[in-house]
Amino acid sequence: MREKIIHKSAELFLTLGFKSVTMDDIANGLGISKKTIYQHFDNKTKLVEATTLNMFNNICDGIDCICNASHNPIEELYDIKMFVMKYLKDEKTSPQFQLKKYYPQIHQQLQFKQFEKMHVSVKNSMQKGVDTGLFRKNIDVDFISRMYFNGMSGIKDKNIFPSKLFTMEYLTESYLEYHLRAICNEKGLQTLDKFTNKHNLN
């Protein structure tokens, strides 16, 4: 039952937002009593914590699968972006923004976990790009992987990038291209242009 509660909570949180969803909404969605939820979670904060951790682990598993199956680091980054956006339902309810506002401690813990995961995977991806001759050989892989994480976090700041002006799809697409064009060599740029033209990303 605990897993069912987490699964339904994630679905509702991503659709309606962390603030909007009540314990009653989750209970009604599962056809159970609120008391049953409280047998597994002391309060909504504990449920949010368990749900976000579960979502994070699922995303990590998906990213690992993409990295293991990728043909090149350029496609890999685009595939990861598409997977995460689809999983988070294009972030239409701004889950990270709401988490930061209403559950700051959980957001901080999650941010650290995201950095640890993303730093390693992006670092490996960039090293692969250098080794396969797609990225410039003189790039500082560790520095740029940190900058990439910082940028991806920064575009979610609604004060700087208000949703009435920018969709999350546009922001992630634009930032990813900005990042890749900064580190690709001539061969990499040709590969990037070929990929974006094929998928109508220009």
PDB file of C-alpha atoms in Angstrom:
ATOM      1  CA  MET A   1       0.000   0.000   0.000  1.00  0.00           C
ATOM      2  CA  ARG A   2       2.890   2.364   0.783  1.00  0.00           C
ATOM      3  CA  GLU A   3       4.110   2.109  -2.832  1.00  0.00           C
ATOM      4  CA  LYS A   4       0.592   2.748  -4.170  1.00  0.00           C
ATOM      5  CA  ILE A   5       0.281   5.867  -2.010  1.00  0.00           C
ATOM      6  CA  ILE A   6       3.644   7.170  -3.236  1.00  0.00           C
ATOM      7  CA  HIS A   7       2.758   6.457  -6.869  1.00  0.00           C
ATOM      8  CA  LYS A   8      -0.622   8.229  -6.675  1.00  0.00           C
ATOM      9  CA  SER A   9       0.908  11.138  -4.738  1.00  0.00           C
ATOM     10  CA  ALA A  10       3.581  11.628  -7.398  1.00  0.00           C
ATOM     11  CA  GLU A  11       0.945  11.613 -10.128  1.00  0.00           C
ATOM     12  CA  LEU A  12      -1.156  14.239  -8.316  1.00  0.00           C
ATOM     13  CA  PHE A  13       1.783  16.398  -7.226  1.00  0.00           C
ATOM     14  CA  LEU A  14       3.117  16.592 -10.784  1.00  0.00           C
ATOM     15  CA  THR A  15      -0.329  17.326 -12.229  1.00  0.00           C
ATOM     16  CA  LEU A  16      -1.652  19.784  -9.640  1.00  0.00           C
ATOM     17  CA  GLY A  17       1.371  20.885  -7.612  1.00  0.00           C
ATOM     18  CA  PHE A  18       2.727  20.092  -4.152  1.00  0.00           C
ATOM     19  CA  LYS A  19       0.773  22.880  -2.459  1.00  0.00           C
ATOM     20  CA  SER A  20      -2.620  22.197  -4.058  1.00  0.00           C
ATOM     21  CA  VAL A  21      -2.881  18.463  -3.362  1.00  0.00           C
ATOM     22  CA  THR A  22      -4.327  17.504   0.023  1.00  0.00           C
ATOM     23  CA  MET A  23      -4.253  14.198   1.876  1.00  0.00           C
ATOM     24  CA  ASP A  24      -7.981  13.953   1.106  1.00  0.00           C
ATOM     25  CA  ASP A  25      -7.240  14.234  -2.632  1.00  0.00           C
ATOM     26  CA  ILE A  26      -4.743  11.379  -2.415  1.00  0.00           C
ATOM     27  CA  ALA A  27      -7.104   9.225  -0.334  1.00  0.00           C
ATOM     28  CA  ASN A  28      -9.979   9.859  -2.770  1.00  0.00           C
ATOM     29  CA  GLY A  29      -7.728   9.104  -5.735  1.00  0.00           C
ATOM     30  CA  LEU A  30      -6.872   5.722  -4.262  1.00  0.00           C
ATOM     31  CA  GLY A  31     -10.349   4.968  -2.893  1.00  0.00           C
ATOM     32  CA  ILE A  32      -9.009   4.580   0.644  1.00  0.00           C
ATOM     33  CA  SER A  33      -9.464   6.449   3.915  1.00  0.00           C
ATOM     34  CA  LYS A  34      -7.097   9.222   4.977  1.00  0.00           C
ATOM     35  CA  LYS A  35      -6.399   7.151   8.075  1.00  0.00           C
ATOM     36  CA  THR A  36      -4.760   4.495   5.881  1.00  0.00           C
ATOM     37  CA  ILE A  37      -2.297   7.080   4.538  1.00  0.00           C
ATOM     38  CA  TYR A  38      -1.417   8.177   8.065  1.00  0.00           C
ATOM     39  CA  GLN A  39      -0.588   4.573   8.946  1.00  0.00           C
ATOM     40  CA  HIS A  40       2.326   4.887   6.520  1.00  0.00           C
ATOM     41  CA  PHE A  41       3.169   8.604   6.730  1.00  0.00           C
ATOM     42  CA  ASP A  42       2.941  10.809   9.827  1.00  0.00           C
ATOM     43  CA  ASN A  43       2.065  13.930   7.836  1.00  0.00           C
ATOM     44  CA  LYS A  44       2.068  15.453   4.365  1.00  0.00           C
ATOM     45  CA  THR A  45       5.687  16.606   4.684  1.00  0.00           C
ATOM     46  CA  LYS A  46       6.835  13.013   5.255  1.00  0.00           C
ATOM     47  CA  LEU A  47       4.784  11.919   2.240  1.00  0.00           C
ATOM     48  CA  VAL A  48       6.263  14.670   0.052  1.00  0.00           C
ATOM     49  CA  GLU A  49       9.755  13.640   1.171  1.00  0.00           C
ATOM     50  CA  ALA A  50       9.181   9.950   0.357  1.00  0.00           C
ATOM     51  CA  THR A  51       7.510  10.777  -2.964  1.00  0.00           C
ATOM     52  CA  THR A  52      10.229  13.140  -4.194  1.00  0.00           C
ATOM     53  CA  LEU A  53      12.945  10.643  -3.232  1.00  0.00           C
ATOM     54  CA  ASN A  54      11.123   7.900  -5.124  1.00  0.00           C
ATOM     55  CA  MET A  55      10.741  10.156  -8.178  1.00  0.00           C
ATOM     56  CA  PHE A  56      14.437  11.057  -7.991  1.00  0.00           C
ATOM     57  CA  ASN A  57      15.442   7.364  -7.877  1.00  0.00           C
ATOM     58  CA  ASN A  58      13.193   6.553 -10.858  1.00  0.00           C
ATOM     59  CA  ILE A  59      14.708   9.401 -12.870  1.00  0.00           C
ATOM     60  CA  CYS A  60      18.228   8.237 -11.950  1.00  0.00           C
ATOM     61  CA  ASP A  61      17.426   4.711 -13.159  1.00  0.00           C
ATOM     62  CA  GLY A  62      16.111   6.122 -16.448  1.00  0.00           C
ATOM     63  CA  ILE A  63      19.197   8.299 -16.924  1.00  0.00           C
ATOM     64  CA  ASP A  64      21.480   5.304 -16.298  1.00  0.00           C
ATOM     65  CA  CYS A  65      19.624   3.292 -18.971  1.00  0.00           C
ATOM     66  CA  ILE A  66      19.970   6.153 -21.484  1.00  0.00           C
ATOM     67  CA  CYS A  67      23.697   6.578 -20.756  1.00  0.00           C
ATOM     68  CA  ASN A  68      24.336   2.853 -21.166  1.00  0.00           C
ATOM     69  CA  ALA A  69      22.516   2.752 -24.520  1.00  0.00           C
ATOM     70  CA  SER A  70      23.614   6.087 -26.018  1.00  0.00           C
ATOM     71  CA  HIS A  71      25.413   6.374 -29.352  1.00  0.00           C
ATOM     72  CA  ASN A  72      27.091   9.699 -28.613  1.00  0.00           C
ATOM     73  CA  PRO A  73      27.078  12.299 -25.805  1.00  0.00           C
ATOM     74  CA  ILE A  74      25.124  14.860 -27.843  1.00  0.00           C
ATOM     75  CA  GLU A  75      22.155  12.550 -28.394  1.00  0.00           C
ATOM     76  CA  GLU A  76      22.556  11.328 -24.818  1.00  0.00           C
ATOM     77  CA  LEU A  77      21.975  14.803 -23.338  1.00  0.00           C
ATOM     78  CA  TYR A  78      18.914  15.367 -25.542  1.00  0.00           C
ATOM     79  CA  ASP A  79      17.508  11.934 -24.653  1.00  0.00           C
ATOM     80  CA  ILE A  80      17.993  12.637 -20.939  1.00  0.00           C
ATOM     81  CA  LYS A  81      16.280  16.021 -21.287  1.00  0.00           C
ATOM     82  CA  MET A  82      13.298  14.445 -23.094  1.00  0.00           C
ATOM     83  CA  PHE A  83      13.021  11.637 -20.543  1.00  0.00           C
ATOM     84  CA  VAL A  84      13.110  13.979 -17.538  1.00  0.00           C
ATOM     85  CA  MET A  85      10.633  16.438 -19.101  1.00  0.00           C
ATOM     86  CA  LYS A  86       8.230  13.612 -19.936  1.00  0.00           C
ATOM     87  CA  TYR A  87       8.542  12.121 -16.449  1.00  0.00           C
ATOM     88  CA  LEU A  88       7.920  15.508 -14.820  1.00  0.00           C
ATOM     89  CA  LYS A  89       5.034  16.218 -17.243  1.00  0.00           C
ATOM     90  CA  ASP A  90       6.944  19.160 -18.826  1.00  0.00           C
ATOM     91  CA  GLU A  91       7.044  20.736 -15.340  1.00  0.00           C
ATOM     92  CA  LYS A  92       3.731  22.478 -16.053  1.00  0.00           C
ATOM     93  CA  THR A  93       3.038  22.799 -12.305  1.00  0.00           C
ATOM     94  CA  SER A  94       6.639  23.956 -11.643  1.00  0.00           C
ATOM     95  CA  PRO A  95       7.253  21.154  -9.097  1.00  0.00           C
ATOM     96  CA  GLN A  96      10.787  22.304  -8.203  1.00  0.00           C
ATOM     97  CA  PHE A  97       9.630  25.900  -7.676  1.00  0.00           C
ATOM     98  CA  GLN A  98       6.751  24.780  -5.417  1.00  0.00           C
ATOM     99  CA  LEU A  99       8.993  22.375  -3.539  1.00  0.00           C
ATOM    100  CA  LYS A 100      11.495  25.165  -2.881  1.00  0.00           C
ATOM    101  CA  LYS A 101       8.766  27.547  -1.715  1.00  0.00           C
ATOM    102  CA  TYR A 102       6.673  25.249   0.498  1.00  0.00           C
ATOM    103  CA  TYR A 103       9.133  22.495   1.469  1.00  0.00           C
ATOM    104  CA  PRO A 104      12.560  24.217   1.492  1.00  0.00           C
ATOM    105  CA  GLN A 105      14.392  21.544   3.517  1.00  0.00           C
ATOM    106  CA  ILE A 106      13.235  18.752   1.217  1.00  0.00           C
ATOM    107  CA  HIS A 107      14.148  20.884  -1.803  1.00  0.00           C
ATOM    108  CA  GLN A 108      17.641  21.466  -0.419  1.00  0.00           C
ATOM    109  CA  GLN A 109      18.191  17.743   0.204  1.00  0.00           C
ATOM    110  CA  LEU A 110      16.930  16.919  -3.285  1.00  0.00           C
ATOM    111  CA  GLN A 111      19.064  19.644  -4.876  1.00  0.00           C
ATOM    112  CA  PHE A 112      22.171  18.113  -3.326  1.00  0.00           C
ATOM    113  CA  LYS A 113      21.233  14.619  -4.540  1.00  0.00           C
ATOM    114  CA  GLN A 114      20.510  15.991  -8.019  1.00  0.00           C
ATOM    115  CA  PHE A 115      23.890  17.699  -8.114  1.00  0.00           C
ATOM    116  CA  GLU A 116      25.713  14.518  -7.062  1.00  0.00           C
ATOM    117  CA  LYS A 117      23.959  12.486  -9.753  1.00  0.00           C
ATOM    118  CA  MET A 118      24.076  15.063 -12.537  1.00  0.00           C
ATOM    119  CA  HIS A 119      27.678  16.041 -11.868  1.00  0.00           C
ATOM    120  CA  VAL A 120      28.845  12.458 -12.314  1.00  0.00           C
ATOM    121  CA  SER A 121      26.687  11.654 -15.369  1.00  0.00           C
ATOM    122  CA  VAL A 122      27.403  14.955 -17.178  1.00  0.00           C
ATOM    123  CA  LYS A 123      31.114  14.679 -16.361  1.00  0.00           C
ATOM    124  CA  ASN A 124      31.212  11.164 -17.833  1.00  0.00           C
ATOM    125  CA  SER A 125      29.204  12.316 -20.858  1.00  0.00           C
ATOM    126  CA  MET A 126      31.560  15.224 -21.527  1.00  0.00           C
ATOM    127  CA  GLN A 127      34.636  13.063 -21.143  1.00  0.00           C
ATOM    128  CA  LYS A 128      33.088  10.662 -23.652  1.00  0.00           C
ATOM    129  CA  GLY A 129      32.609  13.623 -26.006  1.00  0.00           C
ATOM    130  CA  VAL A 130      36.274  14.611 -25.663  1.00  0.00           C
ATOM    131  CA  ASP A 131      37.435  11.015 -26.150  1.00  0.00           C
ATOM    132  CA  THR A 132      35.280  10.497 -29.273  1.00  0.00           C
ATOM    133  CA  GLY A 133      36.413  13.782 -30.836  1.00  0.00           C
ATOM    134  CA  LEU A 134      33.108  15.677 -30.590  1.00  0.00           C
ATOM    135  CA  PHE A 135      34.023  18.133 -27.817  1.00  0.00           C
ATOM    136  CA  ARG A 136      37.055  20.409 -27.593  1.00  0.00           C
ATOM    137  CA  LYS A 137      40.013  18.651 -25.979  1.00  0.00           C
ATOM    138  CA  ASN A 138      40.963  21.633 -23.790  1.00  0.00           C
ATOM    139  CA  ILE A 139      37.655  21.934 -21.878  1.00  0.00           C
ATOM    140  CA  ASP A 140      37.692  21.656 -18.075  1.00  0.00           C
ATOM    141  CA  VAL A 141      35.259  18.743 -17.702  1.00  0.00           C
ATOM    142  CA  ASP A 142      34.760  19.149 -13.956  1.00  0.00           C
ATOM    143  CA  PHE A 143      34.149  22.914 -14.137  1.00  0.00           C
ATOM    144  CA  ILE A 144      31.749  22.729 -17.095  1.00  0.00           C
ATOM    145  CA  SER A 145      29.726  19.869 -15.582  1.00  0.00           C
ATOM    146  CA  ARG A 146      29.177  22.074 -12.506  1.00  0.00           C
ATOM    147  CA  MET A 147      28.253  25.041 -14.720  1.00  0.00           C
ATOM    148  CA  TYR A 148      25.775  22.869 -16.600  1.00  0.00           C
ATOM    149  CA  PHE A 149      24.030  21.861 -13.380  1.00  0.00           C
ATOM    150  CA  ASN A 150      24.012  25.469 -12.191  1.00  0.00           C
ATOM    151  CA  GLY A 151      22.469  26.626 -15.460  1.00  0.00           C
ATOM    152  CA  MET A 152      19.824  23.901 -15.522  1.00  0.00           C
ATOM    153  CA  SER A 153      18.867  24.871 -11.963  1.00  0.00           C
ATOM    154  CA  GLY A 154      18.929  28.577 -12.820  1.00  0.00           C
ATOM    155  CA  ILE A 155      16.445  28.385 -15.697  1.00  0.00           C
ATOM    156  CA  LYS A 156      13.842  27.099 -13.214  1.00  0.00           C
ATOM    157  CA  ASP A 157      13.932  30.403 -11.319  1.00  0.00           C
ATOM    158  CA  LYS A 158      10.544  31.962 -12.088  1.00  0.00           C
ATOM    159  CA  ASN A 159      11.759  35.423 -11.081  1.00  0.00           C
ATOM    160  CA  ILE A 160      14.353  35.403 -13.856  1.00  0.00           C
ATOM    161  CA  PHE A 161      12.456  33.279 -16.378  1.00  0.00           C
ATOM    162  CA  PRO A 162       8.706  33.903 -15.776  1.00  0.00           C
ATOM    163  CA  SER A 163       6.470  31.174 -17.192  1.00  0.00           C
ATOM    164  CA  LYS A 164       4.342  33.753 -19.036  1.00  0.00           C
ATOM    165  CA  LEU A 165       7.381  34.508 -21.206  1.00  0.00           C
ATOM    166  CA  PHE A 166       9.153  31.133 -21.381  1.00  0.00           C
ATOM    167  CA  THR A 167       7.925  27.545 -21.428  1.00  0.00           C
ATOM    168  CA  MET A 168      10.088  24.983 -19.648  1.00  0.00           C
ATOM    169  CA  GLU A 169      10.447  23.123 -22.949  1.00  0.00           C
ATOM    170  CA  TYR A 170      11.885  26.235 -24.600  1.00  0.00           C
ATOM    171  CA  LEU A 171      14.242  26.952 -21.691  1.00  0.00           C
ATOM    172  CA  THR A 172      15.697  23.444 -21.471  1.00  0.00           C
ATOM    173  CA  GLU A 173      16.004  23.186 -25.273  1.00  0.00           C
ATOM    174  CA  SER A 174      17.720  26.567 -25.574  1.00  0.00           C
ATOM    175  CA  TYR A 175      20.049  26.024 -22.625  1.00  0.00           C
ATOM    176  CA  LEU A 176      21.098  22.583 -23.845  1.00  0.00           C
ATOM    177  CA  GLU A 177      21.979  23.950 -27.297  1.00  0.00           C
ATOM    178  CA  TYR A 178      23.811  26.897 -25.685  1.00  0.00           C
ATOM    179  CA  HIS A 179      25.816  24.447 -23.563  1.00  0.00           C
ATOM    180  CA  LEU A 180      26.691  22.131 -26.449  1.00  0.00           C
ATOM    181  CA  ARG A 181      27.694  24.894 -28.863  1.00  0.00           C
ATOM    182  CA  ALA A 182      30.127  26.163 -26.236  1.00  0.00           C
ATOM    183  CA  ILE A 183      31.989  22.848 -25.934  1.00  0.00           C
ATOM    184  CA  CYS A 184      31.647  21.204 -29.380  1.00  0.00           C
ATOM    185  CA  ASN A 185      34.495  21.242 -31.897  1.00  0.00           C
ATOM    186  CA  GLU A 186      33.802  21.418 -35.641  1.00  0.00           C
ATOM    187  CA  LYS A 187      32.932  17.720 -35.867  1.00  0.00           C
ATOM    188  CA  GLY A 188      30.682  18.050 -32.824  1.00  0.00           C
ATOM    189  CA  LEU A 189      28.867  21.065 -34.279  1.00  0.00           C
ATOM    190  CA  GLN A 190      28.209  19.127 -37.485  1.00  0.00           C
ATOM    191  CA  THR A 191      26.836  16.228 -35.416  1.00  0.00           C
ATOM    192  CA  LEU A 192      24.709  18.630 -33.367  1.00  0.00           C
ATOM    193  CA  ASP A 193      23.304  20.390 -36.454  1.00  0.00           C
ATOM    194  CA  LYS A 194      22.557  17.049 -38.105  1.00  0.00           C
ATOM    195  CA  PHE A 195      20.730  15.869 -34.972  1.00  0.00           C
ATOM    196  CA  THR A 196      18.712  19.083 -34.456  1.00  0.00           C
ATOM    197  CA  ASN A 197      17.741  19.245 -38.141  1.00  0.00           C
ATOM    198  CA  LYS A 198      16.631  15.611 -38.112  1.00  0.00           C
ATOM    199  CA  HIS A 199      14.448  16.200 -35.052  1.00  0.00           C
ATOM    200  CA  ASN A 200      13.278  19.692 -36.100  1.00  0.00           C
ATOM    201  CA  LEU A 201      14.841  21.311 -33.022  1.00  0.00           C
ATOM    202  CA  ASN A 202      16.027  24.477 -34.778  1.00  0.00           C
TER     203      ASN A 202
END
